[in-house]
PDB file of C-alpha atoms in Angstrom:
ATOM      1  CA  MET A 263      -0.039   0.021   0.027  1.00 58.00           C
ATOM      2  CA  ILE A 264       2.835   2.397   0.799  1.00 66.00           C
ATOM      3  CA  LYS A 265       4.503   1.644  -2.514  1.00 57.00           C
ATOM      4  CA  GLN A 266       1.337   2.500  -4.385  1.00 60.00           C
ATOM      5  CA  ALA A 267       1.054   5.821  -2.490  1.00 47.00           C
ATOM      6  CA  ARG A 268       4.581   6.649  -3.394  1.00 49.00           C
ATOM      7  CA  ARG A 269       4.075   5.902  -7.068  1.00 50.00           C
ATOM      8  CA  LEU A 270       0.976   8.117  -7.006  1.00 46.00           C
ATOM      9  CA  VAL A 271       2.925  10.911  -5.462  1.00 41.00           C
ATOM     10  CA  VAL A 272       5.735  10.621  -8.048  1.00 41.00           C
ATOM     11  CA  LEU A 273       3.225  10.538 -10.873  1.00 43.00           C
ATOM     12  CA  ALA A 274       1.424  13.549  -9.484  1.00 46.00           C
ATOM     13  CA  LEU A 275       4.793  15.469  -9.501  1.00 45.00           C
ATOM     14  CA  LEU A 276       5.852  14.262 -12.948  1.00 44.00           C
ATOM     15  CA  VAL A 277       2.663  15.105 -14.982  1.00 43.00           C
ATOM     16  CA  PRO A 278       2.822  18.920 -14.250  1.00 46.00           C
ATOM     17  CA  ALA A 279       6.617  18.985 -15.015  1.00 44.00           C
ATOM     18  CA  ALA A 280       5.981  17.211 -18.330  1.00 43.00           C
ATOM     19  CA  ALA A 281       3.205  19.643 -19.200  1.00 42.00           C
ATOM     20  CA  ALA A 282       5.382  22.633 -18.421  1.00 41.00           C
ATOM     21  CA  THR A 283       8.167  21.200 -20.673  1.00 41.00           C
ATOM     22  CA  VAL A 284       5.714  20.919 -23.571  1.00 42.00           C
ATOM     23  CA  ALA A 285       4.389  24.409 -22.951  1.00 43.00           C
ATOM     24  CA  LEU A 286       7.897  25.917 -23.010  1.00 46.00           C
ATOM     25  CA  ALA A 287       8.710  24.174 -26.277  1.00 56.00           C
ATOM     26  CA  SER A 288       5.626  25.481 -28.029  1.00 75.00           C
ATOM     27  CA  GLY A 289       6.700  29.064 -28.670  1.00 92.00           C
ATOM     28  CA  PRO A 290       9.797  30.739 -30.127  1.00 96.00           C
ATOM     29  CA  LEU A 291      13.161  31.206 -28.459  1.00 97.00           C
ATOM     30  CA  LYS A 292      13.348  34.827 -27.463  1.00 96.00           C
ATOM     31  CA  GLY A 293      15.876  36.797 -29.471  1.00 97.00           C
ATOM     32  CA  ALA A 294      16.785  33.818 -31.599  1.00 97.00           C
ATOM     33  CA  THR A 295      17.489  33.721 -35.380  1.00 98.00           C
ATOM     34  CA  TYR A 296      16.088  30.860 -37.310  1.00 98.00           C
ATOM     35  CA  THR A 297      17.481  29.889 -40.678  1.00 98.00           C
ATOM     36  CA  GLY A 298      16.158  27.461 -43.296  1.00 97.00           C
ATOM     37  CA  THR A 299      14.922  27.135 -46.892  1.00 97.00           C
ATOM     38  CA  ILE A 300      11.637  27.457 -48.813  1.00 96.00           C
ATOM     39  CA  VAL A 301      11.093  24.136 -50.565  1.00 93.00           C
ATOM     40  CA  HIS A 302      10.417  25.664 -53.926  1.00 88.00           C
ATOM     41  CA  GLY A 303      13.642  26.947 -55.501  1.00 81.00           C
ATOM     42  CA  LYS A 304      15.579  26.391 -52.253  1.00 87.00           C
ATOM     43  CA  ALA A 305      15.251  30.108 -51.292  1.00 91.00           C
ATOM     44  CA  ALA A 306      16.936  31.025 -48.074  1.00 96.00           C
ATOM     45  CA  ILE A 307      14.633  32.254 -45.348  1.00 97.00           C
ATOM     46  CA  THR A 308      15.640  33.936 -42.062  1.00 98.00           C
ATOM     47  CA  LEU A 309      13.379  34.642 -39.147  1.00 98.00           C
ATOM     48  CA  LYS A 310      14.503  36.973 -36.345  1.00 98.00           C
ATOM     49  CA  VAL A 311      12.475  36.757 -33.141  1.00 98.00           C
ATOM     50  CA  SER A 312      12.410  39.868 -31.004  1.00 97.00           C
ATOM     51  CA  LYS A 313      14.057  39.919 -27.585  1.00 97.00           C
ATOM     52  CA  ASN A 314      10.711  39.705 -25.825  1.00 97.00           C
ATOM     53  CA  GLY A 315       9.473  36.897 -28.108  1.00 96.00           C
ATOM     54  CA  LYS A 316       6.262  38.826 -29.209  1.00 97.00           C
ATOM     55  CA  SER A 317       7.176  39.405 -32.824  1.00 98.00           C
ATOM     56  CA  VAL A 318       9.196  38.060 -35.735  1.00 98.00           C
ATOM     57  CA  THR A 319      10.833  39.740 -38.765  1.00 98.00           C
ATOM     58  CA  VAL A 320      11.198  37.551 -41.871  1.00 97.00           C
ATOM     59  CA  ASN A 321      13.869  37.956 -44.530  1.00 96.00           C
ATOM     60  CA  VAL A 322      13.857  36.407 -47.942  1.00 95.00           C
ATOM     61  CA  LEU A 323      16.071  37.849 -50.606  1.00 92.00           C
ATOM     62  CA  SER A 324      13.431  37.762 -53.263  1.00 89.00           C
ATOM     63  CA  ALA A 325       9.924  36.283 -53.655  1.00 91.00           C
ATOM     64  CA  PRO A 326      10.211  32.824 -55.115  1.00 90.00           C
ATOM     65  CA  LEU A 327       9.147  32.617 -58.848  1.00 88.00           C
ATOM     66  CA  TYR A 328       6.892  29.887 -60.068  1.00 89.00           C
ATOM     67  CA  CYS A 329       7.637  30.636 -63.774  1.00 88.00           C
ATOM     68  CA  GLN A 330      10.634  31.371 -66.006  1.00 81.00           C
ATOM     69  CA  GLY A 331      12.187  34.698 -65.625  1.00 71.00           C
ATOM     70  CA  GLY A 332      14.774  36.775 -63.905  1.00 66.00           C
ATOM     71  CA  GLY A 333      14.817  39.298 -61.053  1.00 65.00           C
ATOM     72  CA  ALA A 334      15.551  42.937 -60.767  1.00 65.00           C
ATOM     73  CA  PRO A 335      17.112  45.094 -58.037  1.00 67.00           C
ATOM     74  CA  GLU A 336      14.536  45.015 -55.315  1.00 84.00           C
ATOM     75  CA  ARG A 337      14.297  46.370 -51.833  1.00 91.00           C
ATOM     76  CA  GLN A 338      12.509  44.511 -49.056  1.00 93.00           C
ATOM     77  CA  LEU A 339       9.854  46.375 -47.046  1.00 94.00           C
ATOM     78  CA  THR A 340       8.953  44.403 -43.931  1.00 93.00           C
ATOM     79  CA  LYS A 341       7.996  44.896 -40.305  1.00 92.00           C
ATOM     80  CA  GLY A 342       7.654  42.584 -37.417  1.00 95.00           C
ATOM     81  CA  ALA A 343       4.719  40.101 -37.393  1.00 97.00           C
ATOM     82  CA  PRO A 344       3.059  39.388 -34.017  1.00 98.00           C
ATOM     83  CA  ILE A 345       3.597  35.998 -32.521  1.00 98.00           C
ATOM     84  CA  SER A 346       0.595  34.450 -30.787  1.00 97.00           C
ATOM     85  CA  LYS A 347       0.798  32.744 -27.350  1.00 95.00           C
ATOM     86  CA  SER A 348       0.568  29.411 -29.303  1.00 96.00           C
ATOM     87  CA  GLY A 349       3.603  30.350 -31.314  1.00 97.00           C
ATOM     88  CA  SER A 350       1.954  30.983 -34.687  1.00 98.00           C
ATOM     89  CA  PHE A 351       2.425  34.141 -36.838  1.00 98.00           C
ATOM     90  CA  LYS A 352       1.363  35.710 -40.114  1.00 98.00           C
ATOM     91  CA  GLY A 353       3.319  38.454 -41.912  1.00 97.00           C
ATOM     92  CA  ALA A 354       4.236  39.843 -45.333  1.00 97.00           C
ATOM     93  CA  ILE A 355       7.192  41.257 -47.256  1.00 97.00           C
ATOM     94  CA  ALA A 356       6.711  43.766 -49.969  1.00 97.00           C
ATOM     95  CA  TYR A 357       9.382  43.981 -52.723  1.00 96.00           C
ATOM     96  CA  GLU A 358       9.925  47.356 -54.298  1.00 95.00           C
ATOM     97  CA  PHE A 359      11.597  47.874 -57.627  1.00 91.00           C
ATOM     98  CA  ALA A 360      14.330  50.209 -56.648  1.00 86.00           C
ATOM     99  CA  PRO A 361      14.453  52.619 -59.639  1.00 89.00           C
ATOM    100  CA  THR A 362      10.676  53.278 -59.693  1.00 90.00           C
ATOM    101  CA  HIS A 363       9.721  52.600 -56.092  1.00 92.00           C
ATOM    102  CA  LYS A 364       6.763  50.379 -57.278  1.00 94.00           C
ATOM    103  CA  ILE A 365       5.784  47.255 -55.411  1.00 95.00           C
ATOM    104  CA  THR A 366       6.495  44.311 -57.796  1.00 93.00           C
ATOM    105  CA  ALA A 367       5.676  41.406 -55.462  1.00 94.00           C
ATOM    106  CA  ARG A 368       4.549  40.415 -51.985  1.00 96.00           C
ATOM    107  CA  LEU A 369       5.466  37.309 -50.045  1.00 97.00           C
ATOM    108  CA  TYR A 370       2.969  36.173 -47.420  1.00 98.00           C
ATOM    109  CA  VAL A 371       4.631  34.080 -44.749  1.00 98.00           C
ATOM    110  CA  SER A 372       2.817  32.135 -41.988  1.00 98.00           C
ATOM    111  CA  GLY A 373       4.069  29.523 -39.598  1.00 98.00           C
ATOM    112  CA  LYS A 374       4.338  28.166 -36.109  1.00 98.00           C
ATOM    113  CA  PHE A 375       7.295  28.035 -33.720  1.00 98.00           C
ATOM    114  CA  SER A 376       8.012  24.987 -31.690  1.00 96.00           C
ATOM    115  CA  GLY A 377      11.058  25.575 -29.642  1.00 94.00           C
ATOM    116  CA  ARG A 378      14.126  25.420 -31.860  1.00 97.00           C
ATOM    117  CA  THR A 379      12.080  24.746 -35.069  1.00 98.00           C
ATOM    118  CA  VAL A 380       9.624  26.771 -37.147  1.00 98.00           C
ATOM    119  CA  LYS A 381       7.482  25.363 -39.921  1.00 98.00           C
ATOM    120  CA  GLY A 382       5.237  27.234 -42.260  1.00 98.00           C
ATOM    121  CA  SER A 383       4.379  28.354 -45.772  1.00 98.00           C
ATOM    122  CA  ALA A 384       5.340  31.173 -48.087  1.00 97.00           C
ATOM    123  CA  ARG A 385       3.059  32.458 -50.850  1.00 97.00           C
ATOM    124  CA  SER A 386       4.403  34.729 -53.657  1.00 95.00           C
ATOM    125  CA  GLU A 387       2.119  37.160 -55.411  1.00 96.00           C
ATOM    126  CA  PHE A 388       3.490  39.273 -58.247  1.00 94.00           C
ATOM    127  CA  THR A 389       1.958  42.517 -59.438  1.00 91.00           C
ATOM    128  CA  LEU A 390       2.416  42.008 -63.219  1.00 86.00           C
ATOM    129  CA  ALA A 391       3.368  38.405 -63.616  1.00 85.00           C
ATOM    130  CA  HIS A 392       0.366  36.613 -62.172  1.00 83.00           C
ATOM    131  CA  GLY A 393       1.452  33.347 -63.725  1.00 88.00           C
ATOM    132  CA  CYS A 394       4.563  33.374 -61.462  1.00 91.00           C
ATOM    133  CA  ASN A 395       2.414  33.237 -58.231  1.00 95.00           C
ATOM    134  CA  GLY A 396       2.717  30.202 -56.049  1.00 95.00           C
ATOM    135  CA  SER A 397       3.277  28.795 -52.574  1.00 96.00           C
ATOM    136  CA  ALA A 398       5.566  26.346 -50.894  1.00 97.00           C
ATOM    137  CA  SER A 399       6.418  25.173 -47.362  1.00 98.00           C
ATOM    138  CA  PHE A 400       9.510  26.041 -45.333  1.00 98.00           C
ATOM    139  CA  THR A 401      11.326  24.806 -42.289  1.00 97.00           C
ATOM    140  CA  ALA A 402      13.953  26.678 -40.237  1.00 98.00           C
ATOM    141  CA  GLN A 403      16.061  25.869 -37.174  1.00 98.00           C
ATOM    142  CA  ALA A 404      17.378  28.247 -34.455  1.00 97.00           C
ATOM    143  CA  LYS A 405      21.094  28.901 -34.675  1.00 88.00           C
TER     144      LYS A 405
END
């Protein structure tokens, strides 16, 4: 009878500890930089989490093309996307053609952090080349 009581006490102590470990792993690492690739075209993606863990800034050199063609000098216009308590986020990057200052494309990024990993999707939308639009998944790891 005493052994059963000890087992119950040990189990009662372990269950909350395990739940706390899962809860800690569900969000992003505060201040961390995650690097990975977008599946289509192997485009590099970098996600920088703020020091307080409440927002993320996404960097992709150019929106992935889903057609034949080349790029032009573009400037990224982006700001931090809020991260929910569950670790998910949605944000966008606008790409501006440098000489004319016109938006040529947007990349919509959404995902979910789980500790040292983030998984999500990136969807390209081009202003003039609608046939080049598309989406793909990405995975990134904290450095």
